[in-house]
PDB file of C-alpha atoms in Angstrom:
ATOM      1  CA  MET A 174     -11.082   8.338  94.313  1.00 69.00           C
ATOM      2  CA  ASP A 175     -11.552   4.815  95.645  1.00 86.00           C
ATOM      3  CA  ASP A 176      -8.476   3.468  98.025  1.00 86.00           C
ATOM      4  CA  GLN A 177      -6.714   1.447  95.281  1.00 89.00           C
ATOM      5  CA  THR A 178      -6.587   4.159  93.541  1.00 91.00           C
ATOM      6  CA  ALA A 179      -5.068   6.352  96.083  1.00 91.00           C
ATOM      7  CA  ARG A 180      -2.956   3.572  96.875  1.00 92.00           C
ATOM      8  CA  LEU A 181      -1.187   2.885  93.185  1.00 93.00           C
ATOM      9  CA  ILE A 182      -1.206   6.328  92.972  1.00 94.00           C
ATOM     10  CA  ARG A 183       1.507   6.122  95.999  1.00 94.00           C
ATOM     11  CA  VAL A 184       3.110   2.890  94.546  1.00 95.00           C
ATOM     12  CA  GLU A 185       3.989   5.289  91.397  1.00 95.00           C
ATOM     13  CA  GLU A 186       4.663   8.001  93.224  1.00 95.00           C
ATOM     14  CA  LYS A 187       7.416   5.755  95.696  1.00 96.00           C
ATOM     15  CA  ILE A 188       8.957   4.144  92.179  1.00 97.00           C
ATOM     16  CA  ASP A 189       9.321   7.047  90.662  1.00 96.00           C
ATOM     17  CA  LYS A 190      11.494   8.353  93.658  1.00 96.00           C
ATOM     18  CA  VAL A 191      13.342   4.914  93.476  1.00 97.00           C
ATOM     19  CA  SER A 192      13.980   5.348  90.013  1.00 96.00           C
ATOM     20  CA  GLU A 193      15.466   9.004  90.793  1.00 97.00           C
ATOM     21  CA  ALA A 194      17.379   7.379  92.971  1.00 97.00           C
ATOM     22  CA  ILE A 195      18.887   4.532  90.650  1.00 97.00           C
ATOM     23  CA  ILE A 196      19.981   7.524  88.113  1.00 97.00           C
ATOM     24  CA  SER A 197      21.812   9.458  90.874  1.00 97.00           C
ATOM     25  CA  ILE A 198      23.579   5.579  91.968  1.00 97.00           C
ATOM     26  CA  ALA A 199      24.886   5.205  88.473  1.00 97.00           C
ATOM     27  CA  ARG A 200      25.189   8.684  87.825  1.00 97.00           C
ATOM     28  CA  MET A 201      27.855   9.005  90.960  1.00 97.00           C
ATOM     29  CA  GLU A 202      29.685   5.569  90.026  1.00 97.00           C
ATOM     30  CA  GLU A 203      30.479   6.919  86.450  1.00 97.00           C
ATOM     31  CA  LYS A 204      31.579   9.730  88.347  1.00 97.00           C
ATOM     32  CA  MET A 205      33.953   7.818  91.026  1.00 97.00           C
ATOM     33  CA  ILE A 206      35.154   5.526  87.742  1.00 97.00           C
ATOM     34  CA  THR A 207      36.135   8.300  86.564  1.00 97.00           C
ATOM     35  CA  LEU A 208      37.720   9.942  89.230  1.00 97.00           C
ATOM     36  CA  PHE A 209      39.783   6.315  89.748  1.00 97.00           C
ATOM     37  CA  LYS A 210      41.306   6.534  86.645  1.00 97.00           C
ATOM     38  CA  ARG A 211      42.073  10.184  87.119  1.00 97.00           C
ATOM     39  CA  MET A 212      44.531   9.169  90.511  1.00 97.00           C
ATOM     40  CA  ASP A 213      45.735   6.054  88.220  1.00 96.00           C
ATOM     41  CA  THR A 214      47.032   8.125  85.493  1.00 96.00           C
ATOM     42  CA  TYR A 215      48.320  11.021  88.298  1.00 96.00           C
ATOM     43  CA  ASP A 216      49.803   7.261  89.926  1.00 96.00           C
ATOM     44  CA  GLU A 217      51.725   6.221  86.942  1.00 96.00           C
ATOM     45  CA  ALA A 218      53.098   9.923  86.156  1.00 96.00           C
ATOM     46  CA  GLN A 219      54.160  10.475  89.823  1.00 96.00           C
ATOM     47  CA  LYS A 220      55.850   7.070  89.280  1.00 95.00           C
ATOM     48  CA  ASN A 221      57.603   8.464  86.600  1.00 95.00           C
ATOM     49  CA  MET A 222      58.729  11.334  87.645  1.00 95.00           C
ATOM     50  CA  GLU A 223      60.682   9.961  90.340  1.00 93.00           C
ATOM     51  CA  LYS A 224      62.326   7.666  88.227  1.00 93.00           C
ATOM     52  CA  ARG A 225      63.460  10.879  86.053  1.00 93.00           C
ATOM     53  CA  LEU A 226      64.439  12.706  89.217  1.00 92.00           C
ATOM     54  CA  GLY A 227      66.399   9.680  90.731  1.00 88.00           C
ATOM     55  CA  GLY A 228      67.843   9.915  87.100  1.00 87.00           C
ATOM     56  CA  VAL A 229      68.945  13.880  87.783  1.00 87.00           C
ATOM     57  CA  GLU A 230      69.795  13.084  91.307  1.00 84.00           C
ATOM     58  CA  LEU A 231      72.523  10.502  90.152  1.00 81.00           C
ATOM     59  CA  LYS A 232      73.912  12.795  87.391  1.00 80.00           C
ATOM     60  CA  VAL A 233      74.040  16.381  89.759  1.00 80.00           C
ATOM     61  CA  ALA A 234      76.066  13.845  92.097  1.00 76.00           C
ATOM     62  CA  SER A 235      77.946  12.695  90.324  1.00 74.00           C
ATOM     63  CA  GLY A 236      79.057  16.468  88.622  1.00 73.00           C
ATOM     64  CA  ALA A 237      79.257  17.629  92.207  1.00 74.00           C
ATOM     65  CA  TRP A 238      82.332  15.325  91.950  1.00 79.00           C
ATOM     66  CA  VAL A 239      84.007  15.971  89.145  1.00 80.00           C
ATOM     67  CA  GLU A 240      83.512  20.072  90.421  1.00 81.00           C
ATOM     68  CA  LYS A 241      85.122  19.459  92.988  1.00 83.00           C
ATOM     69  CA  ILE A 242      88.111  17.678  91.497  1.00 87.00           C
ATOM     70  CA  VAL A 243      88.440  20.127  88.797  1.00 86.00           C
ATOM     71  CA  PHE A 244      89.317  22.630  91.386  1.00 86.00           C
ATOM     72  CA  LEU A 245      91.106  20.840  93.345  1.00 90.00           C
ATOM     73  CA  VAL A 246      93.229  20.477  90.708  1.00 90.00           C
ATOM     74  CA  VAL A 247      92.861  23.423  89.280  1.00 90.00           C
ATOM     75  CA  GLY A 248      93.995  25.318  92.985  1.00 91.00           C
ATOM     76  CA  ALA A 249      96.871  22.710  93.140  1.00 91.00           C
ATOM     77  CA  VAL A 250      98.011  23.998  89.605  1.00 91.00           C
ATOM     78  CA  ILE A 251      97.565  27.824  90.826  1.00 92.00           C
ATOM     79  CA  ALA A 252      99.693  26.898  93.653  1.00 91.00           C
ATOM     80  CA  TYR A 253     102.008  25.461  91.851  1.00 89.00           C
ATOM     81  CA  LEU A 254     102.750  28.216  89.730  1.00 90.00           C
ATOM     82  CA  PHE A 255     102.670  31.405  92.669  1.00 87.00           C
ATOM     83  CA  LYS A 256     105.478  28.357  94.224  1.00 77.00           C
TER      84      LYS A 256
END
């Protein structure tokens, strides 16, 4: 085997390693794209849950006031009846 053939074999091996590295990078990029899409989906879901939670908080807050008023009125009626 002469020097040119040995050199050609080394160059081919290096090209094979570079092509494997490029394939590995492409796979990693696909995984990252998938993860970013999943994160976007989670962000949208979290925003929707925050909106729904805000609505529930408003309903609970208004319900608490109604409950207090009802108890106040019922307590006043009972106090009046026993008076």
